[in-house]
Structure formats: structure tokens, C-alpha cells
Short mmCIF file of C-alpha atoms and ligand atoms in Angstrom, two decimals:
data_model
loop_
_atom_site.label_atom_id
_atom_site.label_comp_id
_atom_site.label_asym_id
_atom_site.label_seq_id
_atom_site.Cartn_x
_atom_site.Cartn_y
_atom_site.Cartn_z
CA MET A 270 -122.62 13.36 50.49
CA ALA A 271 -118.80 12.23 50.35
CA LYS A 272 -117.78 10.62 53.18
CA LYS A 273 -115.38 12.29 55.58
CA LEU A 274 -111.68 11.20 56.66
CA ILE A 275 -109.12 12.12 58.06
CA THR A 276 -105.32 10.32 57.52
CA VAL A 277 -102.58 11.46 59.87
CA VAL A 278 -98.83 11.00 58.69
CA GLY A 279 -95.70 11.67 60.01
CA ALA A 280 -92.54 9.91 58.98
CA ARG A 281 -91.21 8.91 55.32
CA PRO A 282 -92.55 5.74 54.93
CA GLN A 283 -95.93 7.18 55.80
CA PHE A 284 -95.74 9.69 52.40
CA ILE A 285 -95.54 7.67 49.91
CA LYS A 286 -98.33 4.71 51.71
CA ALA A 287 -100.90 7.71 52.25
CA ALA A 288 -99.68 8.84 48.80
CA VAL A 289 -101.15 5.24 47.32
CA VAL A 290 -104.03 5.75 49.53
CA SER A 291 -104.47 9.08 48.70
CA ARG A 292 -104.89 8.51 45.11
CA ALA A 293 -107.55 6.16 44.83
CA LEU A 294 -109.53 7.63 47.40
CA GLN A 295 -109.92 11.14 44.43
CA ASN A 296 -111.51 8.55 42.60
CA GLY A 297 -115.01 9.16 42.00
CA ASN A 298 -116.03 12.22 44.93
CA PHE A 299 -117.05 9.25 46.87
CA PHE A 300 -114.45 10.28 50.46
CA GLU A 301 -113.64 13.90 51.72
CA GLU A 302 -109.89 12.89 52.43
CA MET A 303 -107.72 16.01 55.27
CA ILE A 304 -104.16 15.11 55.87
CA VAL A 305 -102.53 16.19 59.38
CA HIS A 306 -99.49 15.46 59.55
CA THR A 307 -97.75 15.59 63.21
CA GLY A 308 -94.02 16.85 62.23
CA GLN A 309 -92.09 13.42 63.21
CA HIS A 310 -90.07 14.12 60.07
CA TYR A 311 -89.68 17.79 59.06
CA ASP A 312 -86.15 17.98 56.50
CA HIS A 313 -87.12 18.65 52.92
CA ASN A 314 -85.75 15.85 51.95
CA MET A 315 -87.81 14.09 54.52
CA SER A 316 -90.48 15.09 54.19
CA GLN A 317 -92.07 18.13 51.95
CA ILE A 318 -90.37 16.51 48.75
CA PHE A 319 -92.72 13.72 49.09
CA PHE A 320 -96.24 15.78 48.74
CA SER A 321 -94.99 17.89 45.35
CA GLU A 322 -93.24 14.98 43.81
CA MET A 323 -95.96 12.42 45.01
CA GLU A 324 -98.97 15.40 44.59
CA ILE A 325 -100.14 14.30 47.77
CA PRO A 326 -102.83 17.00 49.22
CA SER A 327 -100.97 19.70 51.18
CA PRO A 328 -101.47 18.69 55.15
CA ALA A 329 -104.08 20.95 56.44
CA TYR A 330 -102.32 21.18 59.94
CA ASN A 331 -99.35 20.33 60.75
CA LEU A 332 -98.24 19.58 64.27
CA GLY A 333 -95.02 20.26 64.30
CA ILE A 334 -94.17 17.95 66.91
CA GLN A 335 -90.93 17.08 66.81
CA GLU A 336 -90.12 15.39 70.72
CA THR A 337 -87.64 12.63 71.07
CA LEU A 338 -88.90 10.81 73.37
CA HIS A 339 -91.48 8.17 72.84
CA GLY A 340 -94.04 9.12 75.33
CA ALA A 341 -93.56 12.95 75.06
CA MET A 342 -93.88 12.56 71.05
CA THR A 343 -97.12 10.18 71.87
CA GLY A 344 -98.55 12.12 74.15
CA LYS A 345 -98.81 16.08 72.48
CA MET A 346 -99.98 13.84 69.20
CA MET A 347 -102.85 12.79 70.98
CA ALA A 348 -103.74 15.85 72.40
CA GLY A 349 -103.44 17.72 68.97
CA LEU A 350 -105.08 15.48 66.87
CA GLU A 351 -108.06 15.56 70.09
CA GLU A 352 -108.27 18.70 69.05
CA ILE A 353 -108.67 18.02 65.74
CA PHE A 354 -111.30 15.45 65.69
CA LEU A 355 -113.41 17.18 67.55
CA GLN A 356 -113.75 20.15 65.46
CA LYS A 357 -114.09 17.86 62.23
CA LYS A 358 -116.23 14.66 63.14
CA PRO A 359 -114.34 13.32 60.61
CA ALA A 360 -116.44 9.28 59.77
CA LEU A 361 -112.86 7.43 59.94
CA VAL A 362 -109.42 8.00 60.95
CA MET A 363 -106.67 6.17 58.44
CA VAL A 364 -103.28 5.33 60.21
CA TYR A 365 -100.31 3.63 58.22
CA GLY A 366 -97.18 1.53 59.16
CA ASP A 367 -96.11 1.40 62.95
CA THR A 368 -94.85 4.89 63.99
CA ASN A 369 -95.75 7.56 66.96
CA SER A 370 -98.10 9.12 64.86
CA THR A 371 -99.87 6.18 63.97
CA LEU A 372 -100.25 4.73 67.47
CA ALA A 373 -100.91 8.52 68.56
CA ALA A 374 -103.94 9.18 65.78
CA ALA A 375 -104.91 5.71 66.21
CA LEU A 376 -105.86 5.73 70.62
CA ALA A 377 -107.14 9.80 69.66
CA ALA A 378 -109.75 8.58 67.33
CA VAL A 379 -110.84 5.42 69.03
CA LYS A 380 -111.67 7.36 71.86
CA LEU A 381 -113.88 9.91 70.95
CA HIS A 382 -115.49 6.52 69.14
CA ILE A 383 -114.12 7.02 65.62
CA PRO A 384 -113.20 4.40 63.96
CA VAL A 385 -109.48 3.66 62.93
CA ALA A 386 -108.69 2.55 59.22
CA HIS A 387 -105.14 0.53 59.88
CA VAL A 388 -103.02 -0.04 56.23
CA GLU A 389 -100.29 -2.60 57.00
CA ALA A 390 -101.98 -4.09 59.96
CA GLY A 391 -100.57 -7.64 61.11
CA LEU A 392 -97.21 -7.75 60.86
CA ARG A 393 -95.13 -8.72 63.54
CA SER A 394 -91.73 -9.20 64.14
CA PHE A 395 -92.14 -10.65 67.72
CA ASN A 396 -89.20 -8.40 69.01
CA ARG A 397 -91.38 -6.34 71.53
CA ASP A 398 -87.71 -4.00 72.06
CA MET A 399 -89.08 -2.53 68.97
CA PRO A 400 -91.16 0.75 69.48
CA GLU A 401 -92.75 -0.06 66.50
CA GLU A 402 -93.53 -3.50 67.29
CA ILE A 403 -95.68 -1.53 70.09
CA ASN A 404 -97.24 0.43 68.04
CA ARG A 405 -97.92 -2.07 65.95
CA ILE A 406 -99.77 -4.60 67.87
CA LEU A 407 -101.58 -1.79 69.98
CA THR A 408 -102.93 0.17 67.37
CA ASP A 409 -104.21 -2.88 65.49
CA LYS A 410 -106.26 -3.93 68.89
CA VAL A 411 -107.93 -0.48 68.32
CA SER A 412 -108.15 -0.28 64.62
CA ARG A 413 -112.21 -1.73 62.73
CA PHE A 414 -110.38 -1.96 59.55
CA LEU A 415 -107.32 -3.75 59.13
CA PHE A 416 -105.59 -3.72 55.64
CA CYS A 417 -102.60 -6.70 55.45
CA PRO A 418 -100.08 -6.38 53.31
CA THR A 419 -100.16 -10.28 53.26
CA GLU A 420 -101.70 -13.70 54.03
CA ILE A 421 -98.88 -13.72 56.86
CA ALA A 422 -100.51 -11.05 58.60
CA ILE A 423 -103.71 -12.19 58.52
CA SER A 424 -102.52 -14.95 60.34
CA HIS A 425 -100.43 -12.97 63.17
CA LEU A 426 -104.01 -11.26 63.47
CA GLN A 427 -106.10 -14.75 63.73
CA GLU A 428 -103.57 -17.05 65.88
CA GLU A 429 -103.99 -13.44 68.10
CA GLY A 430 -107.49 -13.93 68.43
CA PHE A 431 -108.83 -10.93 66.19
CA ASN A 432 -112.15 -12.23 64.64
CA THR A 433 -114.64 -10.36 62.51
CA THR A 434 -117.34 -9.32 64.84
CA PHE A 435 -115.68 -5.90 65.18
CA HIS A 436 -113.01 -6.06 62.90
CA THR A 437 -112.09 -5.76 59.33
CA MET A 438 -110.00 -7.82 58.35
CA GLU A 439 -108.12 -7.56 53.95
CA ASN A 440 -105.69 -9.26 52.48
CA THR A 441 -105.60 -5.98 50.19
CA GLY A 442 -101.63 -6.65 49.03
CA ASP A 443 -98.70 -3.97 49.54
CA VAL A 444 -99.30 -0.36 49.38
CA MET A 445 -95.60 -0.32 48.62
CA LEU A 446 -95.76 -2.04 45.79
CA ASP A 447 -98.86 0.10 43.75
CA ALA A 448 -96.34 2.63 45.00
CA ALA A 449 -93.45 1.45 42.83
CA ASN A 450 -95.03 0.66 40.05
CA TYR A 451 -96.44 3.91 39.91
CA TYR A 452 -94.13 6.52 40.87
CA PHE A 453 -91.13 4.18 39.12
CA GLN A 454 -92.68 5.60 35.65
CA LYS A 455 -92.19 9.35 36.65
CA SER A 456 -89.12 9.18 37.60
CA SER A 457 -85.88 9.74 35.43
CA GLU A 458 -83.39 7.51 34.61
CA ARG A 459 -80.98 10.50 34.22
CA ALA A 460 -81.41 11.69 37.54
CA ILE A 461 -79.17 9.18 39.60
CA GLU A 462 -75.81 10.29 37.57
CA LYS A 463 -75.41 12.84 40.25
CA TYR A 464 -74.53 10.28 42.87
CA LEU A 465 -72.76 8.36 41.38
CA LYS A 466 -68.77 9.36 41.77
CA ARG A 467 -66.30 6.02 40.42
CA ASP A 468 -68.31 3.89 37.87
CA LYS A 469 -72.38 2.52 37.69
CA LYS A 470 -71.95 -0.98 39.51
CA PHE A 471 -73.27 0.42 42.96
CA ILE A 472 -74.54 -0.96 46.74
CA LEU A 473 -77.29 1.14 47.61
CA ALA A 474 -77.16 1.31 51.34
CA THR A 475 -79.18 2.16 54.01
CA ILE A 476 -79.31 2.80 58.15
CA HIS A 477 -81.53 4.66 60.16
CA ARG A 478 -83.33 1.31 63.53
CA PRO A 479 -82.60 2.71 66.89
CA GLU A 480 -81.20 -0.97 67.50
CA ASN A 481 -78.38 0.08 65.15
CA VAL A 482 -77.85 3.65 65.07
CA PHE A 483 -77.83 3.69 69.11
CA THR A 484 -75.87 1.26 69.75
CA VAL A 485 -71.82 2.11 68.79
CA GLU A 486 -70.05 -1.36 68.43
CA LYS A 487 -73.60 -1.98 65.69
CA MET A 488 -72.26 1.32 63.66
CA HIS A 489 -69.27 0.49 63.79
CA ASP A 490 -69.28 -2.82 62.35
CA ILE A 491 -71.70 -1.69 59.97
CA ILE A 492 -69.54 0.85 58.52
CA PHE A 493 -66.64 -1.47 58.78
CA ALA A 494 -68.80 -3.59 56.66
CA LEU A 495 -69.50 -0.65 53.69
CA ASN A 496 -66.05 0.80 53.81
CA THR A 497 -64.63 -2.99 53.23
CA LEU A 498 -66.76 -4.06 50.05
CA HIS A 499 -66.53 -0.19 49.39
CA LYS A 500 -62.79 -1.18 48.36
CA ASP A 501 -64.56 -3.26 45.03
CA ILE A 502 -67.51 -1.83 44.80
CA GLU A 503 -69.28 1.42 44.89
CA VAL A 504 -71.17 1.78 48.21
CA ILE A 505 -74.20 4.78 48.24
CA CYS A 506 -75.62 5.33 51.23
CA PRO A 507 -78.34 8.32 51.03
CA MET A 508 -78.15 8.66 55.27
CA HIS A 509 -80.72 9.41 57.83
CA PRO A 510 -80.92 12.85 59.26
CA GLY A 511 -80.56 11.33 62.60
CA THR A 512 -77.85 8.33 61.62
CA LYS A 513 -75.72 11.38 59.96
CA LYS A 514 -76.01 13.17 63.96
CA LEU A 515 -74.93 9.56 65.55
CA VAL A 516 -71.78 9.41 63.11
CA ASP A 517 -70.73 12.69 63.23
CA LYS A 518 -70.82 12.30 67.46
CA TYR A 519 -68.48 9.24 68.00
CA GLY A 520 -66.68 10.72 64.13
CA PHE A 521 -66.30 7.22 62.81
CA ASP A 522 -64.22 7.28 59.17
CA ILE A 523 -66.32 6.90 56.53
CA ASP A 524 -65.11 5.73 52.93
CA PHE A 525 -68.50 5.40 51.20
CA GLU A 526 -70.77 7.68 49.49
CA VAL A 527 -72.21 9.64 52.32
CA ILE A 528 -75.07 11.04 50.39
CA GLN A 529 -77.86 13.70 51.69
CA PRO A 530 -81.96 11.76 51.53
CA VAL A 531 -82.88 11.64 48.58
CA GLY A 532 -86.58 12.13 47.05
CA TYR A 533 -89.06 8.54 45.87
CA PHE A 534 -88.20 9.27 42.96
CA ASP A 535 -84.63 9.04 42.87
CA MET A 536 -85.01 6.48 45.58
CA LEU A 537 -86.80 4.26 43.29
CA GLN A 538 -83.88 4.74 40.32
CA LEU A 539 -80.89 3.84 42.85
CA ILE A 540 -82.52 0.49 43.98
CA HIS A 541 -83.16 -0.21 40.26
CA HIS A 542 -79.53 0.25 38.81
CA SER A 543 -78.51 -0.75 41.95
CA SER A 544 -77.01 -4.47 42.29
CA LEU A 545 -77.59 -4.76 46.04
CA VAL A 546 -79.39 -3.84 48.52
CA ILE A 547 -78.12 -3.24 52.18
CA THR A 548 -80.20 -1.93 54.90
CA ASP A 549 -82.60 -2.22 58.20
CA SER A 550 -85.61 -0.10 56.84
CA GLY A 551 -88.32 -2.22 56.37
CA GLY A 552 -89.56 -0.55 53.35
CA LEU A 553 -86.72 -0.86 51.52
CA GLN A 554 -86.23 -4.49 52.35
CA LYS A 555 -89.81 -4.97 50.11
CA GLU A 556 -88.33 -2.50 47.02
CA ALA A 557 -85.42 -4.41 46.89
CA TYR A 558 -87.32 -7.49 46.10
CA PHE A 559 -89.92 -5.58 43.56
CA PHE A 560 -87.46 -4.84 41.67
CA LYS A 561 -85.48 -7.93 41.65
CA LYS A 562 -81.97 -6.89 43.63
CA TYR A 563 -81.01 -9.05 46.70
CA CYS A 564 -80.78 -7.38 50.53
CA ILE A 565 -79.13 -7.95 53.04
CA THR A 566 -81.03 -6.98 55.94
CA LEU A 567 -79.27 -5.57 59.34
CA ARG A 568 -81.61 -6.59 61.51
CA GLU A 569 -81.96 -10.01 63.44
CA GLU A 570 -85.15 -10.42 62.47
CA THR A 571 -87.95 -9.04 60.60
CA GLU A 572 -91.68 -8.60 60.07
CA TRP A 573 -91.20 -9.53 56.42
CA VAL A 574 -90.11 -13.11 56.91
CA GLU A 575 -91.35 -14.26 52.95
CA LEU A 576 -88.59 -12.33 51.96
CA VAL A 577 -86.20 -14.47 54.29
CA GLU A 578 -87.95 -17.68 53.35
CA ASN A 579 -87.43 -17.59 50.04
CA GLY A 580 -83.89 -16.40 49.39
CA PHE A 581 -84.40 -12.95 48.74
CA SER A 582 -82.77 -11.57 51.25
CA PHE A 583 -80.37 -12.09 54.07
CA LEU A 584 -80.56 -11.43 57.72
CA SER A 585 -77.00 -10.64 58.93
CA GLY A 586 -77.54 -7.75 61.70
CA SER A 587 -74.92 -6.16 62.65
CA ASP A 588 -72.29 -8.97 61.99
CA LYS A 589 -69.60 -7.80 59.66
CA GLU A 590 -68.73 -11.30 59.98
CA LYS A 591 -71.98 -12.13 57.52
CA ILE A 592 -72.56 -9.03 55.92
CA ILE A 593 -69.17 -9.23 53.63
CA PRO A 594 -69.48 -12.66 52.71
CA MET A 595 -72.66 -12.34 52.13
CA ALA A 596 -72.98 -9.44 49.77
CA ARG A 597 -70.51 -11.20 47.63
CA ILE A 598 -72.10 -14.02 47.18
CA PHE A 599 -75.62 -12.25 46.23
CA LEU A 600 -73.63 -9.78 43.95
CA SER A 601 -72.19 -13.18 41.73
CA LYS A 602 -75.54 -14.78 41.62
CA ALA A 603 -78.56 -13.79 39.31
CA PHE A 604 -81.50 -13.06 41.45
CA PRO A 605 -84.04 -15.87 40.49
CA VAL A 606 -87.27 -15.53 38.99
CA SER A 607 -89.80 -14.29 41.30
CA PHE A 608 -93.17 -14.56 41.84
CA ALA A 609 -95.99 -12.36 43.57
CA LEU A 610 -94.97 -12.00 47.41
CA TYR A 611 -96.89 -8.84 48.07
CA GLY A 612 -99.99 -9.01 45.45
CA ASP A 613 -100.79 -7.38 42.43
CA GLY A 614 -100.03 -3.89 42.80
CA HIS A 615 -103.56 -2.47 43.38
CA ALA A 616 -104.12 -2.48 47.13
CA GLY A 617 -105.53 1.32 47.99
CA GLU A 618 -107.96 0.22 44.91
CA LYS A 619 -109.22 -2.23 47.16
CA ILE A 620 -108.96 -0.15 50.28
CA ALA A 621 -110.85 2.35 49.08
CA ARG A 622 -113.56 0.25 47.96
CA THR A 623 -113.99 -1.63 51.24
CA LEU A 624 -114.24 1.92 52.52
CA LEU A 625 -116.57 2.54 50.27
CA ALA A 626 -118.81 0.48 51.68
CA MET A 627 -118.04 0.72 55.40
N1 UDP B 811 -86.61 6.39 50.77
C1 UDP B 811 -86.48 7.87 49.80
N2 UDP B 811 -85.17 8.72 50.40
C2 UDP B 811 -84.93 7.75 51.31
C3 UDP B 811 -84.09 6.85 51.61
C4 UDP B 811 -85.84 5.91 51.74
O1 UDP B 811 -87.29 7.75 49.55
O2 UDP B 811 -83.29 8.62 51.46
C5 UDP B 811 -87.46 5.60 51.47
C6 UDP B 811 -87.38 4.26 50.94
O3 UDP B 811 -87.75 4.31 49.50
C7 UDP B 811 -89.13 3.21 50.73
C8 UDP B 811 -88.78 4.87 52.63
O4 UDP B 811 -88.10 5.24 52.09
O5 UDP B 811 -89.98 3.19 50.82
C9 UDP B 811 -88.69 3.67 53.49
O6 UDP B 811 -88.45 4.69 54.65
P1 UDP B 811 -87.63 4.57 55.92
O7 UDP B 811 -86.61 3.40 56.13
O8 UDP B 811 -87.14 5.26 56.21
O9 UDP B 811 -88.69 3.72 57.21
P2 UDP B 811 -89.07 1.89 57.07
O10 UDP B 811 -89.36 1.74 55.77
O11 UDP B 811 -87.98 1.34 57.83
O12 UDP B 811 -90.33 2.33 58.17
#
């Protein structure tokens, strides 16, 4: 009989990660997967477009939870998910990454004695002011299966005293690499022409982390840096709706190209054709590397330390005095020969194989 799994997603990067595992789970009819969407991201181009492009099974439930306060959001999600888990009695709950949806699902499941599998386990920024860091630590603590993207992630868990009596820990490589490889083949190069205003050379930028967007001075400095760079080379920024709201509220003057968030296929093409990536996104830092682009990371620290240690990514924070000169250095430098930092692109299959044996 097929094993019944419930996958809980809520935010854009989770749709991408779940798409990979979902595809692997569909092989062989060993699993019956049901997707539950918490509703955290709800705009068409932050949610629906990913389900249709990436052929992710439609969510059986959408809880429609769009609270802004963390406690209210997490609590409402837990209550909604608990009802579904009680009714559907899954053999396992799958969670991804580090959002409130991840934590809510993990807690609701474990309290009902349902085992939890955490994909992207063991990541640490060591910055406990980040809501994502709290979500990661707590989710790892209660998960039975810890699917780690790197050996460093495994070592974090070992240092925190995780052992194999209760947890299954595995370095599967990063599901985002599987996603980039697979979906890039399906995307169309021509799609990006609509985004180019001036020329074919451009910097791709995204900003959405709370520590940047909720601090006016930081946003001011990042925008100043991007406006300055845009004088020489076009800067294209698919802007997160949360960032857009704050930019409008504070009335920042933006000279560079702000576009609506794009679907994953167009995003992969934009990364591939860009000359440099500037971002505070977790996923995009690695995708820049997958496509052999340097990345300026608009943060003080990162979970993806191997990118920084190997010189593929530079941590600038919001400091315009670092962003501008570093962008110019990266733009004039060839990307070095790289090596496999994130596995072999078969993380999804490895996860499915381990779950099959449970
Ligand atoms: N992304 C996308 N369209 C956009 C911006 C980002 O498809 O307009 C993709 C990006 O390529 C990456 C993922 O969304 O795969 C990252 O999501 P986000 O930056 O929201 O979250 P984080 O990775 O920081 O958790």
C-alpha cells in the first residue's frame, strides 16, 4: 500500500524545493502525497505560477493564512494543520526550509506523533535575530528525518548533539540544484527579452529579508548602491511584494528597473544571462553559483558559508561603500572553475529512497 505523506508549503522557495521531491516521490507509486498550502504567499506570481509551471500537484487544502505577526501566523497555521493531520492521518509530514509554515507543520505533526522530514536541515546563520534561524533550529529538533544539503549542515547538527538514535541524518546535496538543472532545460531563453530595457548586460538584484527591508537606512543604502551601478550597467530587480509596499511607503527614488516577481523559469533565464547577482535571498545566492555568476550578498552572515569561503560570494551587508566597488571588481573578473559544493543534482531521488525504506 502506498505511504501517505503530507507536504506543507507556504512560501515561494518551498514550492521550488517541494517540486523536486514531489517529482521523485511520484516514481513507482510508493507514496501518496497530499500538498497543503498555508497561504503565506498568495499573489499569482508568488504562488500559483510555480504550481502550474513546475507541475506541482495542486494543494488539497489552502489555509489562506496571511497574518503578519509571527505568533498569530504560526499559531493559526498549527491549528489548521492539526485538523488536517488528525483527519488524514499521514505516515509522515514533509517540511522545507525555514519559514513559519515549516515550524508550524513540524510542531503540529510531532505533537500528534507523526514523524517529520525536514528538507534543508542543519543550516545555521548563527544570527538568532533572524526569524528563519529560530524556525530552523526548532524544526530540526523535532524532525525524525534531517535531509541536509551539505556536509557543513551535518556537522552543525552533530555539534548540537543530534545523534542517530532518534534522527536519520543524510547529506543528500541541495534540492535547489536538482531544480535549477531540471527546470532550466524547460525554460525558454526568449522569455527574458521582455525584461531588458537598455542592453543585454545586466545585474540581477533581489531584496526581501526583514533585516534589510524593515530598516529605512539599510534600504536607502542598498537602493543608492543599485541606482549608482545602474548608471553603468542595467540593474533589473524583480521586487518582492513586501519590499514594494515599503518602497512605496517610504517614497524611495528608484532609477533601476523594478519588475514584478517572475516565475521560476524566467528567473533561471535571468540568472543565466546576468553578469552579476546582488541579493539577500538564500536560494538566489546558490543559483548564482550554479550558473557561474558572482554574488554580492546583502547580509552580514550567511548559511551558505562555502560560497563565501571559496570567493564566489561576498558579504556586503547593506553597506554601499562595499556593494559598489565589489560589484565593479566582480564585473571585471572571470568566474573561476568551480567544483560541486551542493552535491550531484540528485537530492530528490536520495530523499525518496530513504523515505521508501522507513
Ligand atoms: N525567485 C523567482 N522569482 C523571483 C524571485 C525569486 O522564481 O522573482 C526564486 C529564486 O530563483 C529562488 C527562490 O525564488 O529559487 C528564492 O526565494 P526567496 O528569495 O523568496 O527566498 P529565500 O531563498 O531567501 O528563502
